[in-house]
Amino acid sequence: MPDATPRSLRTLRTLDGRTAIVTGAAGAFGSATVQVLRHLGVRVVGIDRKPDTAGDSVLACDITDDEQVRAVVPEAIERLGGRLDRLIHYAGIGPAVDVGAAPDSHVHEVLEVNLLGAWRVTAAAMPALLRQRGRVIITASLLAGLPLPFAGAYTVSKRALTAYADTLRAEYGTHIGVTTVYPGYVDTPIHDSSRAAGVCLDGLVPAERVRDTVMTAVRAAAVARPRRDLASTDLGTAVLRFTRSWPGATDRLAAVQIADLARSGHFGDAEIARGLHERHGVTVAASPATT
């Protein structure tokens, strides 16, 4: 349980006796959130592609599969006694792609998981949420408004996810709460794909901690009236406000940063970066062959 003030602890303890479903519950954010919620007295069931082999706290569910979602979400709600107060979405992937290339299987998968997966699970949980006048907490990303190279599929999915949250709030906000959380860069396995492709984002933006995102989501679940949009840190809040208020300036800054990265050789001889280097007139020597 991260450090908290007496006042914030009083707020968090209002969750005692509540029920929650957490998607991506085997991941860095999800597993930590499940632990914190349980510490606070919340009855939690997680869903993830990876089930809980040590117990039954995480149900196996591929959220890209309609039939699995329609079967597993009601099972989770049944395990919670037939009620659902909070639905917290973390499930997501982030493959490295060239946004100028035709969408491939990686692009389709990231849209299925990040956008449509959250949509499917929310729809399956909606009757229970409406009965309890519950709350949906959707994890987007600061990249939804701040494009970085080779994160195009992730960026598009998260921008679309914010639109889904906004529309859900407009149509259902009189009966359920909807909060969108915007983490910055957090070193979790979601970056393994970009590292493997040689185009990791490490060091390009200030790093945040897992607990920053987790506690932002938990507080959003606890307070009586959370804000509609929440970044995980003070710096993240400033970035979120800037990108929302000055999108043109954000575009220009992103373009300058990407050009600088290309010219600096940040991406080395990564195959996916070849086109970027060519567009900026950069010649990158290939790595020497190894035997």
Coordinates of C-alpha atoms in Angstrom, one line a residue:
M1 CA 0.0 0.0 0.0
P2 CA 1.7 3.3 -1.1
D3 CA 2.0 6.1 1.4
A4 CA -1.1 8.2 1.9
T5 CA -2.2 11.1 4.2
P6 CA -4.8 10.5 6.9
R7 CA -7.3 12.5 4.8
S8 CA -6.7 10.4 1.7
L9 CA -6.8 7.2 3.7
R10 CA -10.3 8.2 5.0
T11 CA -11.4 8.7 1.4
L12 CA -9.8 5.4 0.2
R13 CA -11.5 3.5 3.1
T14 CA -14.9 4.4 1.6
L15 CA -14.2 1.6 -0.8
D16 CA -14.6 -0.9 2.0
G17 CA -17.3 -3.4 1.0
R18 CA -17.4 -2.3 -2.6
T19 CA -17.0 -4.7 -5.5
A20 CA -14.8 -4.3 -8.6
I21 CA -13.7 -6.0 -11.8
V22 CA -10.2 -5.2 -13.1
T23 CA -9.1 -6.0 -16.6
G24 CA -5.5 -6.7 -17.4
A25 CA -5.4 -8.1 -13.9
A26 CA -2.2 -10.1 -14.4
G27 CA -0.2 -7.1 -15.7
A28 CA 1.8 -4.5 -13.8
F29 CA -1.0 -2.0 -13.2
G30 CA -3.8 -4.6 -12.8
S31 CA -2.1 -6.9 -10.3
A32 CA -1.0 -3.9 -8.1
T33 CA -4.5 -2.4 -8.3
V34 CA -6.1 -5.7 -7.2
Q35 CA -3.7 -5.9 -4.2
V36 CA -4.5 -2.3 -3.1
L37 CA -8.2 -2.7 -3.5
R38 CA -8.2 -5.8 -1.5
H39 CA -6.2 -4.1 1.2
L40 CA -8.9 -1.5 1.3
G41 CA -11.7 -4.1 1.7
V42 CA -12.9 -4.3 -1.8
R43 CA -14.1 -7.6 -3.2
V44 CA -12.3 -7.9 -6.6
V45 CA -12.3 -10.3 -9.5
G46 CA -9.7 -9.8 -12.2
I47 CA -9.9 -10.9 -15.8
D48 CA -6.9 -11.4 -18.1
R49 CA -5.7 -13.7 -20.8
K50 CA -3.5 -15.2 -18.2
P51 CA -5.6 -16.8 -15.4
D52 CA -4.5 -17.0 -11.8
T53 CA -2.8 -20.4 -11.4
A54 CA -2.5 -20.0 -7.7
G55 CA -6.2 -19.4 -7.1
D56 CA -9.4 -18.1 -8.7
S57 CA -8.9 -14.4 -8.3
V58 CA -8.2 -13.8 -12.0
L59 CA -10.5 -15.4 -14.6
A60 CA -9.1 -16.3 -18.0
C61 CA -10.7 -14.1 -20.7
D62 CA -9.6 -13.0 -24.1
I63 CA -11.3 -9.6 -24.3
T64 CA -11.0 -9.7 -28.1
D65 CA -13.4 -12.7 -28.1
D66 CA -17.1 -11.7 -27.9
E67 CA -18.2 -15.1 -26.6
Q68 CA -15.6 -15.3 -23.9
V69 CA -16.5 -11.8 -22.7
R70 CA -20.2 -12.6 -22.6
A71 CA -19.5 -15.7 -20.5
V72 CA -16.7 -14.5 -18.2
V73 CA -18.0 -11.0 -17.2
P74 CA -21.3 -12.4 -15.8
E75 CA -19.3 -15.1 -14.0
A76 CA -17.1 -12.4 -12.4
I77 CA -20.2 -10.5 -11.3
E78 CA -21.8 -13.6 -9.9
R79 CA -18.6 -14.2 -7.8
L80 CA -19.0 -10.7 -6.5
G81 CA -22.5 -11.5 -5.2
G82 CA -24.3 -10.2 -8.3
R83 CA -23.3 -6.6 -7.9
L84 CA -20.6 -4.4 -9.5
D85 CA -19.6 -1.0 -8.2
R86 CA -16.4 -0.3 -10.1
L87 CA -15.0 -1.5 -13.4
I88 CA -11.3 -0.6 -14.0
H89 CA -9.7 -1.1 -17.4
Y90 CA -6.0 -1.7 -17.8
A91 CA -5.8 -4.4 -20.5
G92 CA -3.7 -3.1 -23.4
I93 CA -0.8 -3.8 -25.8
G94 CA 1.6 -1.5 -27.6
P95 CA 3.3 -3.0 -30.7
A96 CA 5.8 -1.0 -32.7
V97 CA 4.4 -0.1 -36.1
D98 CA 5.1 2.3 -39.0
V99 CA 1.9 4.4 -39.3
G100 CA 2.6 5.1 -42.9
A101 CA 2.4 1.4 -43.8
A102 CA -0.8 -0.5 -44.4
P103 CA -2.4 -1.7 -41.1
D104 CA -1.2 -5.2 -40.4
S105 CA -2.2 -7.9 -37.8
H106 CA -0.5 -5.9 -35.0
V107 CA -2.6 -2.9 -35.7
H108 CA -5.8 -4.9 -35.8
E109 CA -4.8 -6.6 -32.5
V110 CA -4.1 -3.4 -30.7
L111 CA -7.5 -1.9 -31.7
E112 CA -9.2 -5.1 -30.7
V113 CA -7.6 -5.2 -27.3
N114 CA -7.2 -1.5 -26.3
L115 CA -10.4 -0.1 -27.8
L116 CA -12.9 -2.8 -28.5
G117 CA -11.9 -5.0 -25.6
A118 CA -12.8 -2.2 -23.1
W119 CA -16.0 -1.6 -25.1
R120 CA -17.0 -5.3 -25.0
V121 CA -16.3 -5.7 -21.3
T122 CA -18.1 -2.5 -20.4
A123 CA -21.1 -3.5 -22.4
A124 CA -21.2 -6.9 -20.7
A125 CA -21.0 -5.2 -17.3
M126 CA -23.4 -2.4 -18.0
P127 CA -26.6 -3.9 -16.5
A128 CA -24.8 -4.5 -13.2
L129 CA -23.2 -1.1 -13.3
L130 CA -26.5 0.6 -13.9
R131 CA -28.1 -1.2 -11.0
Q132 CA -25.4 0.0 -8.6
R133 CA -25.0 3.4 -10.3
G134 CA -21.3 2.3 -10.5
R135 CA -18.3 3.8 -12.1
V136 CA -16.0 2.9 -15.1
I137 CA -12.4 3.9 -15.0
I138 CA -10.7 3.8 -18.3
T139 CA -6.9 3.9 -18.6
A140 CA -5.8 5.9 -21.7
S141 CA -2.4 7.4 -22.1
L142 CA -0.7 10.8 -22.5
L143 CA 0.3 9.5 -25.9
A144 CA -3.4 9.9 -26.9
G145 CA -2.5 13.6 -27.4
L146 CA 1.3 13.5 -27.7
P147 CA 2.4 11.3 -30.7
L148 CA 5.8 9.6 -30.6
P149 CA 7.4 7.6 -33.4
F150 CA 6.4 4.0 -34.0
A151 CA 3.7 4.1 -31.3
G152 CA 1.0 5.0 -33.9
A153 CA -1.2 2.0 -33.4
Y154 CA -1.1 2.5 -29.6
T155 CA -1.7 6.3 -30.0
V156 CA -4.7 5.8 -32.3
S157 CA -6.2 3.2 -30.0
K158 CA -5.9 5.3 -26.9
R159 CA -7.2 8.5 -28.7
A160 CA -10.2 6.4 -29.8
L161 CA -10.5 5.0 -26.2
T162 CA -10.8 8.6 -24.9
A163 CA -13.6 9.3 -27.4
Y164 CA -15.3 6.1 -26.3
A165 CA -15.1 7.3 -22.7
D166 CA -16.4 10.7 -23.6
T167 CA -19.4 9.2 -25.5
L168 CA -20.1 6.7 -22.7
R169 CA -20.2 9.6 -20.3
A170 CA -22.5 11.6 -22.5
E171 CA -25.0 8.8 -23.0
Y172 CA -24.8 7.0 -19.6
G173 CA -23.2 9.7 -17.3
T174 CA -26.6 10.4 -15.6
H175 CA -26.5 6.9 -14.1
I176 CA -22.9 5.8 -14.0
G177 CA -19.6 7.6 -13.5
V178 CA -16.8 7.6 -16.1
T179 CA -13.3 8.7 -15.5
T180 CA -10.3 8.6 -17.9
V181 CA -6.8 8.2 -16.5
Y182 CA -3.8 9.3 -18.6
P183 CA -0.5 7.7 -17.5
G184 CA 2.8 8.8 -19.0
Y185 CA 5.7 6.5 -19.7
V186 CA 5.9 3.7 -17.2
D187 CA 8.5 0.9 -17.6
T188 CA 6.3 -2.2 -17.9
P189 CA 6.3 -5.2 -20.3
I190 CA 4.1 -3.3 -22.7
H191 CA 7.3 -1.7 -24.1
D192 CA 8.9 -5.1 -24.9
S193 CA 7.7 -4.9 -28.5
S194 CA 9.3 -1.6 -29.2
R195 CA 12.5 -2.7 -27.5
A196 CA 12.6 -5.8 -29.6
A197 CA 12.1 -3.7 -32.8
G198 CA 15.0 -1.4 -31.7
V199 CA 12.7 1.7 -31.3
C200 CA 12.1 1.9 -27.6
L201 CA 10.9 5.1 -26.0
D202 CA 13.1 4.8 -23.0
G203 CA 14.4 8.3 -22.0
L204 CA 12.3 10.2 -24.5
V205 CA 9.8 11.4 -21.9
P206 CA 10.0 11.6 -18.1
A207 CA 9.3 8.2 -16.5
E208 CA 6.4 7.6 -14.0
R209 CA 6.0 4.9 -11.5
V210 CA 3.5 2.1 -11.6
R211 CA 2.1 3.2 -8.3
D212 CA 1.4 6.7 -9.7
T213 CA -1.1 5.2 -12.2
V214 CA -2.5 2.6 -9.7
M215 CA -3.2 5.2 -7.0
T216 CA -4.7 7.6 -9.5
A217 CA -7.2 4.9 -10.5
V218 CA -7.9 3.8 -7.0
R219 CA -8.5 7.4 -5.8
A220 CA -10.8 7.8 -8.8
A221 CA -12.7 4.7 -7.6
A222 CA -12.9 6.1 -4.1
V223 CA -13.8 9.8 -4.2
A224 CA -17.5 10.8 -4.5
R225 CA -17.0 12.9 -7.6
P226 CA -13.8 12.3 -9.4
R227 CA -12.7 14.5 -12.3
R228 CA -13.5 13.3 -15.8
D229 CA -9.8 13.3 -16.8
L230 CA -6.9 12.5 -14.5
A231 CA -3.2 12.3 -15.2
S232 CA -1.0 10.3 -12.9
T233 CA 1.5 13.0 -11.9
D234 CA 1.7 16.8 -11.7
L235 CA 3.9 16.9 -14.8
G236 CA 1.4 14.6 -16.6
T237 CA -1.4 17.0 -15.7
A238 CA 0.6 19.9 -17.2
V239 CA 1.2 17.8 -20.4
L240 CA -2.4 16.8 -20.6
R241 CA -3.5 20.4 -20.3
F242 CA -1.0 21.6 -22.9
T243 CA -1.8 19.0 -25.5
R244 CA -5.6 19.6 -25.1
S245 CA -5.2 23.4 -25.2
W246 CA -2.6 23.8 -27.9
P247 CA -2.8 20.9 -30.3
G248 CA -1.1 22.8 -33.1
A249 CA 1.9 23.6 -31.0
T250 CA 1.9 19.9 -29.9
D251 CA 2.0 18.8 -33.5
R252 CA 5.0 21.1 -34.2
L253 CA 6.9 20.0 -31.1
A254 CA 6.3 16.3 -31.9
A255 CA 7.5 16.8 -35.5
V256 CA 10.7 18.6 -34.3
Q257 CA 11.4 15.9 -31.7
I258 CA 10.9 13.1 -34.2
A259 CA 13.2 14.8 -36.7
D260 CA 15.8 15.2 -34.0
L261 CA 15.6 11.6 -33.0
A262 CA 16.1 10.5 -36.6
R263 CA 19.1 12.8 -37.1
S264 CA 20.7 11.8 -33.8
G265 CA 20.7 8.1 -34.7
H266 CA 18.6 7.3 -31.7
F267 CA 17.0 4.3 -33.4
G268 CA 20.2 2.9 -34.8
D269 CA 19.8 0.6 -37.8
A270 CA 16.3 -0.7 -36.7
E271 CA 14.6 -1.9 -39.8
I272 CA 11.3 -0.2 -38.9
A273 CA 13.1 3.2 -38.7
R274 CA 14.6 2.9 -42.3
G275 CA 11.8 5.0 -43.8
L276 CA 12.1 7.7 -41.1
H277 CA 15.8 8.0 -41.7
E278 CA 15.4 8.2 -45.4
R279 CA 12.7 11.0 -45.1
H280 CA 15.2 13.0 -43.0
G281 CA 18.2 12.3 -45.2
V282 CA 20.0 10.3 -42.5
T283 CA 22.4 7.4 -43.4
V284 CA 22.8 4.9 -40.7
A285 CA 25.6 2.3 -40.9
A286 CA 24.4 -1.2 -40.4
S287 CA 25.6 -3.1 -37.4
P288 CA 28.6 -5.4 -38.1
A289 CA 27.6 -9.0 -38.6
T290 CA 28.3 -11.4 -35.8
T291 CA 29.2 -15.1 -36.0

